[in-house]
Coordinates of C-alpha atoms and ligand atoms in Angstrom, one line a residue:
M1 CA -65.2 -172.2 -110.0
S2 CA -63.2 -171.0 -107.0
T3 CA -65.0 -168.2 -105.1
I4 CA -64.1 -165.8 -102.3
E5 CA -65.1 -167.6 -99.1
R6 CA -63.7 -165.3 -96.4
A7 CA -62.3 -161.8 -96.0
E8 CA -60.8 -160.8 -92.7
V9 CA -59.6 -157.4 -91.5
F10 CA -56.8 -157.3 -89.0
V11 CA -55.8 -154.2 -87.0
A12 CA -52.6 -154.5 -85.0
S13 CA -49.8 -152.2 -83.9
P14 CA -46.5 -154.1 -84.2
G15 CA -44.2 -151.1 -84.0
R16 CA -47.0 -149.0 -85.5
T17 CA -50.5 -149.6 -86.6
F18 CA -51.3 -151.6 -89.7
V19 CA -54.7 -152.6 -91.2
T20 CA -54.4 -155.8 -93.2
L21 CA -57.0 -157.6 -95.4
R22 CA -56.7 -161.3 -95.9
I23 CA -59.0 -162.9 -98.5
T24 CA -59.4 -166.7 -98.6
T25 CA -60.8 -168.6 -101.6
S26 CA -62.9 -171.8 -101.6
D27 CA -59.7 -173.6 -102.7
G28 CA -57.9 -172.4 -99.6
V29 CA -55.7 -169.9 -101.3
T30 CA -55.0 -166.7 -99.4
G31 CA -54.1 -163.2 -100.5
L32 CA -53.0 -160.1 -98.5
G33 CA -53.8 -156.5 -99.0
D34 CA -52.6 -153.5 -97.0
A35 CA -55.4 -151.1 -95.9
T36 CA -53.3 -148.7 -93.7
L37 CA -54.1 -145.0 -93.7
N38 CA -51.8 -143.3 -91.2
G39 CA -53.7 -141.7 -88.3
R40 CA -57.1 -142.7 -89.7
E41 CA -56.7 -146.4 -89.7
L42 CA -60.0 -147.5 -88.2
A43 CA -62.0 -145.5 -90.9
V44 CA -60.6 -147.9 -93.6
A45 CA -61.1 -151.0 -91.3
A46 CA -64.8 -150.0 -90.9
Y47 CA -65.2 -149.2 -94.6
L48 CA -63.9 -152.7 -95.4
R49 CA -65.7 -154.7 -92.7
D50 CA -69.0 -152.9 -93.0
H51 CA -69.3 -152.0 -96.7
V52 CA -66.9 -154.1 -98.7
V53 CA -66.4 -157.6 -97.2
P54 CA -70.1 -158.5 -97.6
L55 CA -69.8 -157.7 -101.3
L56 CA -66.8 -160.0 -101.8
I57 CA -68.2 -163.3 -100.5
G58 CA -69.1 -165.7 -103.3
K59 CA -67.4 -163.6 -106.0
D60 CA -64.8 -164.9 -108.5
P61 CA -61.3 -163.9 -107.2
A62 CA -59.8 -164.1 -110.7
R63 CA -61.9 -161.1 -111.9
I64 CA -59.6 -158.4 -110.6
E65 CA -60.4 -155.7 -113.1
D66 CA -64.2 -156.3 -112.7
M67 CA -63.9 -156.2 -108.9
W68 CA -62.0 -152.9 -109.2
Q69 CA -64.8 -151.3 -111.4
Y70 CA -67.5 -152.7 -109.1
L71 CA -66.0 -151.2 -106.0
Y72 CA -65.1 -147.9 -107.6
R73 CA -67.8 -147.2 -110.2
G74 CA -70.4 -149.3 -108.4
A75 CA -70.2 -147.1 -105.3
Y76 CA -71.8 -143.6 -105.8
W77 CA -69.0 -142.0 -103.7
R78 CA -65.7 -142.0 -105.4
R79 CA -62.0 -141.2 -104.8
G80 CA -60.6 -140.0 -101.5
P81 CA -58.0 -141.8 -99.3
V82 CA -60.5 -144.0 -97.3
T83 CA -62.2 -145.4 -100.4
M84 CA -59.1 -145.8 -102.5
T85 CA -57.2 -147.5 -99.7
A86 CA -60.0 -150.0 -99.1
I87 CA -60.2 -150.7 -102.9
A88 CA -56.4 -151.1 -102.9
A89 CA -56.5 -153.7 -100.2
V90 CA -58.9 -155.9 -102.2
D91 CA -57.1 -155.4 -105.4
V92 CA -53.7 -156.3 -104.0
A93 CA -55.1 -159.3 -102.2
L94 CA -56.6 -160.6 -105.5
W95 CA -53.3 -160.1 -107.3
D96 CA -51.6 -162.1 -104.6
I97 CA -54.1 -164.9 -105.0
K98 CA -53.7 -164.8 -108.8
G99 CA -50.0 -165.2 -108.5
K100 CA -50.3 -168.1 -106.0
V101 CA -52.8 -169.8 -108.3
A102 CA -50.6 -169.4 -111.3
G103 CA -47.5 -170.3 -109.3
L104 CA -45.8 -167.1 -110.4
P105 CA -44.5 -164.0 -108.7
V106 CA -46.9 -161.0 -109.3
Y107 CA -44.3 -159.2 -111.4
Q108 CA -44.5 -162.0 -114.0
L109 CA -48.3 -161.4 -114.3
L110 CA -47.5 -157.7 -114.9
G111 CA -45.3 -158.4 -117.9
G112 CA -42.1 -159.6 -116.3
R113 CA -38.9 -157.8 -115.3
S114 CA -37.8 -154.6 -116.9
R115 CA -34.9 -154.3 -114.4
D116 CA -32.8 -156.4 -112.1
G117 CA -33.7 -154.5 -108.9
V118 CA -35.5 -151.4 -107.7
M119 CA -33.3 -148.5 -106.7
V120 CA -34.5 -147.1 -103.4
Y121 CA -33.8 -143.9 -101.4
G122 CA -33.2 -143.9 -97.7
H123 CA -34.1 -141.3 -95.1
A124 CA -31.1 -139.5 -93.6
S125 CA -31.7 -136.8 -91.0
G126 CA -30.0 -134.9 -88.2
A127 CA -30.7 -132.6 -85.3
D128 CA -28.0 -130.4 -86.8
V129 CA -25.8 -130.2 -89.9
P130 CA -22.9 -132.4 -88.6
E131 CA -25.4 -135.1 -87.5
L132 CA -27.1 -134.9 -90.9
L133 CA -23.7 -135.3 -92.7
D134 CA -22.9 -138.4 -90.6
D135 CA -26.2 -139.9 -91.4
V136 CA -26.0 -139.3 -95.1
A137 CA -22.6 -140.9 -95.0
R138 CA -24.0 -143.9 -93.1
F139 CA -26.6 -144.5 -95.8
R140 CA -23.9 -144.3 -98.5
D141 CA -21.9 -146.9 -96.5
L142 CA -24.9 -149.1 -96.4
G143 CA -24.9 -149.1 -100.2
Y144 CA -27.7 -146.6 -100.9
Q145 CA -27.5 -144.8 -104.2
A146 CA -30.1 -142.3 -103.3
V147 CA -30.6 -140.5 -100.0
R148 CA -33.2 -138.0 -98.7
A149 CA -31.8 -135.3 -96.4
Q150 CA -33.8 -133.5 -93.7
A151 CA -32.3 -131.5 -90.7
A152 CA -34.1 -129.8 -87.8
V153 CA -34.4 -126.1 -88.4
P154 CA -32.7 -124.3 -85.5
G155 CA -35.2 -123.1 -82.9
V156 CA -38.1 -124.6 -84.8
G157 CA -37.5 -128.3 -85.6
T158 CA -38.8 -130.1 -88.6
Y159 CA -41.0 -133.2 -89.0
G160 CA -39.0 -135.9 -90.8
V161 CA -36.0 -135.9 -88.4
R162 CA -35.4 -139.2 -86.5
K163 CA -35.6 -139.3 -82.8
G164 CA -32.6 -140.9 -81.0
T165 CA -31.6 -144.3 -82.3
R166 CA -34.9 -145.3 -83.8
S167 CA -34.8 -146.3 -87.5
S168 CA -37.9 -144.2 -88.2
Y169 CA -39.1 -140.7 -87.1
E170 CA -42.6 -142.0 -86.9
P171 CA -45.1 -142.7 -85.3
A172 CA -45.5 -139.9 -82.8
S173 CA -45.2 -141.3 -79.3
T174 CA -48.4 -139.7 -78.0
A175 CA -52.0 -140.8 -78.3
L176 CA -52.9 -137.3 -79.4
P177 CA -51.2 -135.3 -82.1
E178 CA -48.0 -133.6 -81.0
E179 CA -48.0 -129.9 -82.0
Q180 CA -44.8 -128.7 -83.7
P181 CA -43.7 -125.1 -84.3
W182 CA -43.2 -124.0 -87.9
S183 CA -41.5 -120.9 -89.4
T184 CA -41.2 -120.7 -93.2
P185 CA -38.6 -117.9 -93.1
A186 CA -36.4 -120.0 -90.8
Y187 CA -36.8 -123.0 -93.0
L188 CA -36.0 -121.1 -96.2
D189 CA -32.9 -119.6 -94.7
F190 CA -31.6 -122.9 -93.4
A191 CA -32.6 -125.8 -95.7
P192 CA -30.6 -124.7 -98.8
T193 CA -27.5 -124.4 -96.6
Y194 CA -27.6 -127.9 -95.3
L195 CA -28.3 -129.4 -98.8
A196 CA -25.3 -127.4 -100.0
A197 CA -23.2 -128.8 -97.1
V198 CA -24.1 -132.3 -98.0
R199 CA -22.8 -131.8 -101.6
E200 CA -19.7 -129.9 -100.4
H201 CA -18.7 -132.7 -97.9
L202 CA -20.0 -135.8 -99.6
G203 CA -19.9 -134.9 -103.3
F204 CA -22.2 -135.6 -106.2
G205 CA -21.7 -139.4 -106.5
F206 CA -25.2 -140.2 -105.3
H207 CA -28.8 -138.9 -105.7
L208 CA -29.9 -136.3 -103.1
L209 CA -33.5 -135.8 -102.4
H210 CA -35.4 -133.4 -100.1
D211 CA -39.0 -133.3 -98.8
V212 CA -40.7 -129.9 -98.3
H213 CA -43.9 -131.5 -96.9
H214 CA -46.3 -129.1 -98.7
R215 CA -45.1 -126.2 -96.5
L216 CA -44.5 -123.4 -99.1
T217 CA -46.4 -121.1 -101.3
P218 CA -45.8 -121.4 -105.0
L219 CA -43.4 -118.4 -105.0
E220 CA -41.5 -119.5 -101.9
A221 CA -41.2 -123.0 -103.6
A222 CA -39.9 -121.3 -106.8
Q223 CA -37.3 -119.4 -104.7
F224 CA -36.3 -122.5 -102.9
G225 CA -36.0 -124.6 -106.1
K226 CA -33.8 -121.9 -107.6
R227 CA -31.5 -121.6 -104.6
V228 CA -30.8 -125.4 -104.5
E229 CA -30.2 -125.8 -108.3
E230 CA -26.5 -126.2 -107.8
C231 CA -27.1 -129.1 -105.4
R232 CA -28.5 -131.0 -108.4
L233 CA -31.3 -132.6 -106.4
F234 CA -32.9 -135.8 -107.7
W235 CA -36.1 -134.1 -106.6
M236 CA -37.7 -131.5 -104.3
E237 CA -40.8 -133.2 -103.0
D238 CA -44.2 -131.7 -102.3
P239 CA -43.1 -128.1 -102.4
T240 CA -46.7 -126.8 -102.1
P241 CA -50.1 -128.4 -101.1
A242 CA -50.9 -130.8 -103.9
E243 CA -54.6 -130.0 -104.2
N244 CA -53.8 -126.8 -106.0
Q245 CA -52.2 -128.1 -109.2
E246 CA -52.0 -124.7 -110.9
S247 CA -49.2 -123.8 -108.3
F248 CA -46.8 -126.0 -110.1
R249 CA -47.0 -123.9 -113.3
L250 CA -45.5 -121.0 -111.4
I251 CA -42.8 -123.1 -109.8
R252 CA -41.9 -124.6 -113.1
Q253 CA -41.4 -121.2 -114.7
H254 CA -38.7 -120.4 -112.3
T255 CA -36.6 -123.4 -111.5
T256 CA -35.2 -126.5 -113.1
T257 CA -35.0 -128.4 -109.8
P258 CA -37.1 -131.6 -110.5
I259 CA -40.4 -131.9 -108.7
A260 CA -42.0 -135.0 -107.1
V261 CA -45.7 -134.9 -106.0
G262 CA -48.5 -137.4 -105.2
E263 CA -48.1 -139.3 -102.0
V264 CA -51.4 -137.9 -100.7
L265 CA -53.2 -138.1 -104.1
T266 CA -55.3 -141.2 -104.6
S267 CA -56.5 -141.5 -108.2
I268 CA -55.5 -140.9 -111.8
W269 CA -57.8 -137.9 -111.9
D270 CA -55.9 -136.3 -109.1
V271 CA -52.7 -136.4 -111.0
Q272 CA -54.1 -135.9 -114.5
T273 CA -53.2 -132.2 -114.9
L274 CA -49.8 -132.6 -113.1
I275 CA -48.9 -135.3 -115.6
T276 CA -50.4 -134.2 -118.9
E277 CA -49.1 -130.6 -118.5
Q278 CA -45.7 -132.0 -117.4
L279 CA -45.8 -130.0 -114.2
I280 CA -43.9 -132.6 -112.3
D281 CA -41.1 -135.0 -113.0
Y282 CA -41.9 -137.9 -110.6
V283 CA -45.3 -139.1 -109.5
R284 CA -45.4 -140.4 -105.9
T285 CA -48.8 -142.3 -105.8
T286 CA -48.6 -145.7 -104.1
V287 CA -50.2 -149.1 -104.4
V288 CA -52.0 -148.7 -101.1
H289 CA -53.5 -145.2 -101.3
A290 CA -54.1 -145.1 -105.1
G291 CA -56.4 -148.0 -105.6
G292 CA -54.0 -150.9 -105.8
I293 CA -51.9 -152.4 -108.5
T294 CA -54.6 -152.2 -111.1
H295 CA -55.1 -148.4 -110.7
L296 CA -51.5 -147.5 -110.0
R297 CA -50.4 -149.1 -113.3
R298 CA -52.9 -146.8 -115.1
I299 CA -51.3 -143.8 -113.4
F300 CA -47.8 -145.0 -114.3
D301 CA -48.8 -145.7 -117.9
L302 CA -50.3 -142.2 -118.3
A303 CA -47.1 -140.8 -116.7
A304 CA -44.9 -142.7 -119.2
L305 CA -46.6 -140.9 -122.1
Y306 CA -45.4 -137.6 -120.7
Q307 CA -41.9 -138.7 -119.5
V308 CA -42.9 -138.5 -115.9
R309 CA -41.2 -141.2 -113.9
T310 CA -42.4 -143.1 -110.8
G311 CA -41.2 -142.5 -107.2
S312 CA -43.7 -144.2 -105.0
H313 CA -44.2 -143.3 -101.4
G314 CA -42.8 -146.0 -99.1
A315 CA -42.5 -144.7 -95.5
T316 CA -43.0 -147.1 -92.6
D317 CA -46.8 -146.5 -92.4
L318 CA -47.0 -148.5 -95.7
S319 CA -46.9 -152.1 -94.5
P320 CA -44.6 -154.8 -95.8
V321 CA -47.4 -155.9 -98.0
T322 CA -47.4 -152.6 -99.8
L323 CA -43.7 -152.6 -100.0
A324 CA -43.7 -156.0 -101.7
A325 CA -46.5 -155.0 -104.1
A326 CA -44.6 -151.8 -104.9
V327 CA -41.4 -153.7 -105.7
H328 CA -43.4 -156.1 -108.1
V329 CA -44.8 -153.0 -109.9
D330 CA -41.5 -151.1 -109.9
L331 CA -39.7 -154.1 -111.4
T332 CA -41.9 -154.1 -114.5
V333 CA -42.8 -150.5 -115.4
P334 CA -40.7 -148.8 -118.1
N335 CA -40.7 -145.4 -116.5
F336 CA -39.5 -146.4 -113.0
G337 CA -37.6 -143.6 -111.2
V338 CA -37.0 -144.5 -107.6
Q339 CA -38.8 -146.2 -104.7
E340 CA -38.9 -144.8 -101.2
Y341 CA -37.7 -147.2 -98.5
M342 CA -37.5 -147.1 -94.8
E343 CA -36.8 -150.2 -92.9
H344 CA -39.7 -151.5 -90.8
A345 CA -39.3 -152.1 -87.1
A346 CA -38.3 -155.6 -85.9
E347 CA -41.8 -156.1 -84.4
T348 CA -43.4 -155.3 -87.7
M349 CA -41.3 -157.9 -89.4
E350 CA -42.3 -160.5 -86.8
V351 CA -45.9 -160.2 -88.0
F352 CA -45.3 -159.7 -91.7
R353 CA -43.0 -162.5 -93.1
S354 CA -41.6 -160.9 -96.2
T355 CA -39.3 -162.2 -98.9
V356 CA -38.4 -158.6 -100.1
R357 CA -34.6 -158.2 -99.9
F358 CA -32.3 -155.1 -99.9
D359 CA -28.9 -155.3 -101.6
A360 CA -26.6 -152.6 -102.9
G361 CA -29.2 -149.8 -102.7
A362 CA -31.9 -151.8 -104.4
L363 CA -34.9 -154.0 -103.4
D364 CA -35.8 -157.2 -105.1
V365 CA -38.1 -160.2 -104.7
A366 CA -37.4 -163.9 -105.2
D367 CA -38.1 -165.3 -108.7
D368 CA -39.5 -168.6 -107.3
V369 CA -42.0 -167.3 -104.7
P370 CA -45.5 -167.1 -106.1
G371 CA -47.8 -164.1 -105.4
L372 CA -46.4 -161.1 -103.4
G373 CA -44.1 -163.2 -101.2
V374 CA -45.5 -161.9 -97.8
E375 CA -47.4 -163.8 -95.2
Y376 CA -49.3 -162.4 -92.1
D377 CA -48.7 -164.1 -88.8
E378 CA -52.0 -163.6 -87.0
K379 CA -50.7 -165.2 -83.8
A380 CA -47.7 -162.9 -83.6
A381 CA -50.0 -160.0 -84.3
A382 CA -52.1 -160.8 -81.3
A383 CA -49.1 -159.7 -79.1
F384 CA -49.5 -156.1 -80.6
P385 CA -53.0 -154.8 -79.9
Y386 CA -54.1 -151.6 -81.6
E387 CA -52.7 -148.4 -80.1
P388 CA -54.0 -145.0 -81.6
K389 CA -51.2 -142.7 -82.8
Y390 CA -51.3 -139.5 -84.8
L391 CA -49.0 -137.6 -87.1
P392 CA -47.9 -134.3 -85.5
V393 CA -49.7 -131.0 -86.5
A394 CA -47.7 -127.9 -87.4
R395 CA -48.4 -124.5 -86.0
R396 CA -46.8 -121.2 -87.1
L397 CA -45.1 -119.1 -84.5
D398 CA -48.3 -117.0 -84.1
G399 CA -50.2 -120.2 -83.1
S400 CA -52.1 -120.7 -86.4
V401 CA -52.2 -124.1 -88.1
H402 CA -49.8 -124.6 -91.0
D403 CA -50.1 -127.0 -94.0
W404 CA -48.8 -130.5 -93.5
Ligands
LIG501 O1 -48.2 -140.9 -93.6 C1 -47.4 -139.9 -93.9 C2 -45.9 -140.4 -93.7 O2 -45.7 -141.5 -94.5 C3 -45.0 -139.3 -94.2 O3 -43.7 -139.5 -93.5 C4 -44.8 -139.3 -95.6 O4 -43.8 -137.4 -96.4 C5 -43.7 -138.6 -96.3 C6 -42.7 -139.3 -97.0 O5 -42.1 -138.7 -97.9 O6 -42.4 -140.5 -96.7
LIG502 MG1 -43.2 -136.9 -98.4

């Protein structure tokens, strides 16, 4: 029997920080898992190195389900982003190994293709409305069928707006969190106007998305959703902090704007009420933060029963390993909605050699590459030592901390 011989945890910052788990079997087969938790990376690296890697050695890499149960149920402390990200890294690495052993891409092991490609949405942003309109048009020209739009609120600014010519608005450039001002009234006055401007100038021939980043109360979110109904958004994302699921009942009673939630939720129990009460339209849980392919599929299957579609988180803090795993899952599930996609920095792609390809607004993987189709170049990674970076923190104009 093949056994797990080695499990290594790599922490490097090629463009931004990634934590990567590589499992090697006694037959010399390797599998990769992403273990990146933005701004709290070393907590997961320690959880893996100190508490999980010793449990893996000598185990059968083929028993993916049993390993998941062992790491989840076998530990007294359950759920939460650190635990679920660590379990995800092991789970995804084992799926990668299973695919390589079988000589099949992971999507074949999950039941095969349900679609030819995975529709993605890109991130358009602007320091003002004309800049935002140009950026949305640029994404349309690149072939995107779905675009998220965020503009800086005058006098306040908004997280999610790209700086300069960088392809991403993250990570923050400082070693300590940047503090950004926030004003809900200013946002509520401005955001509906630029979403309307996007439709007025660029039409309805593509899906338009918007991320509220958990910043509103349920009533404010209901008002916002109502105001933007004529823009026919694909979704309004994270209108209120997701830990209070009852909020969504109130929002639902007032607006038909579709709702997407779940990028910070990490288990099927965290989304159970949202899904079974049909309080959301899209579930944004991801491979990396929600326990890997094994657990994410359970969430997506539950969602399918309630006509909730998938819309996995996919910003650049999710490594190319997660992006590949997401595409394999998205290709197979019946209730796929959309996949978030931000191009990784060139330095990131020097370290992660990925076979995932973008074409005509969709991502796909090669049919003849076994496993996930991503390799980690340890030597290239050595040129990018770990650099701590944090997400910004929002403060209201009176100085108090606001929700992320
Ligand atoms: O780690 C948080 C980031 O990924 C953040 O940008 C996520 O709101 C986000 C999104 O929708 O991608
Ligand atoms: Mg978001």
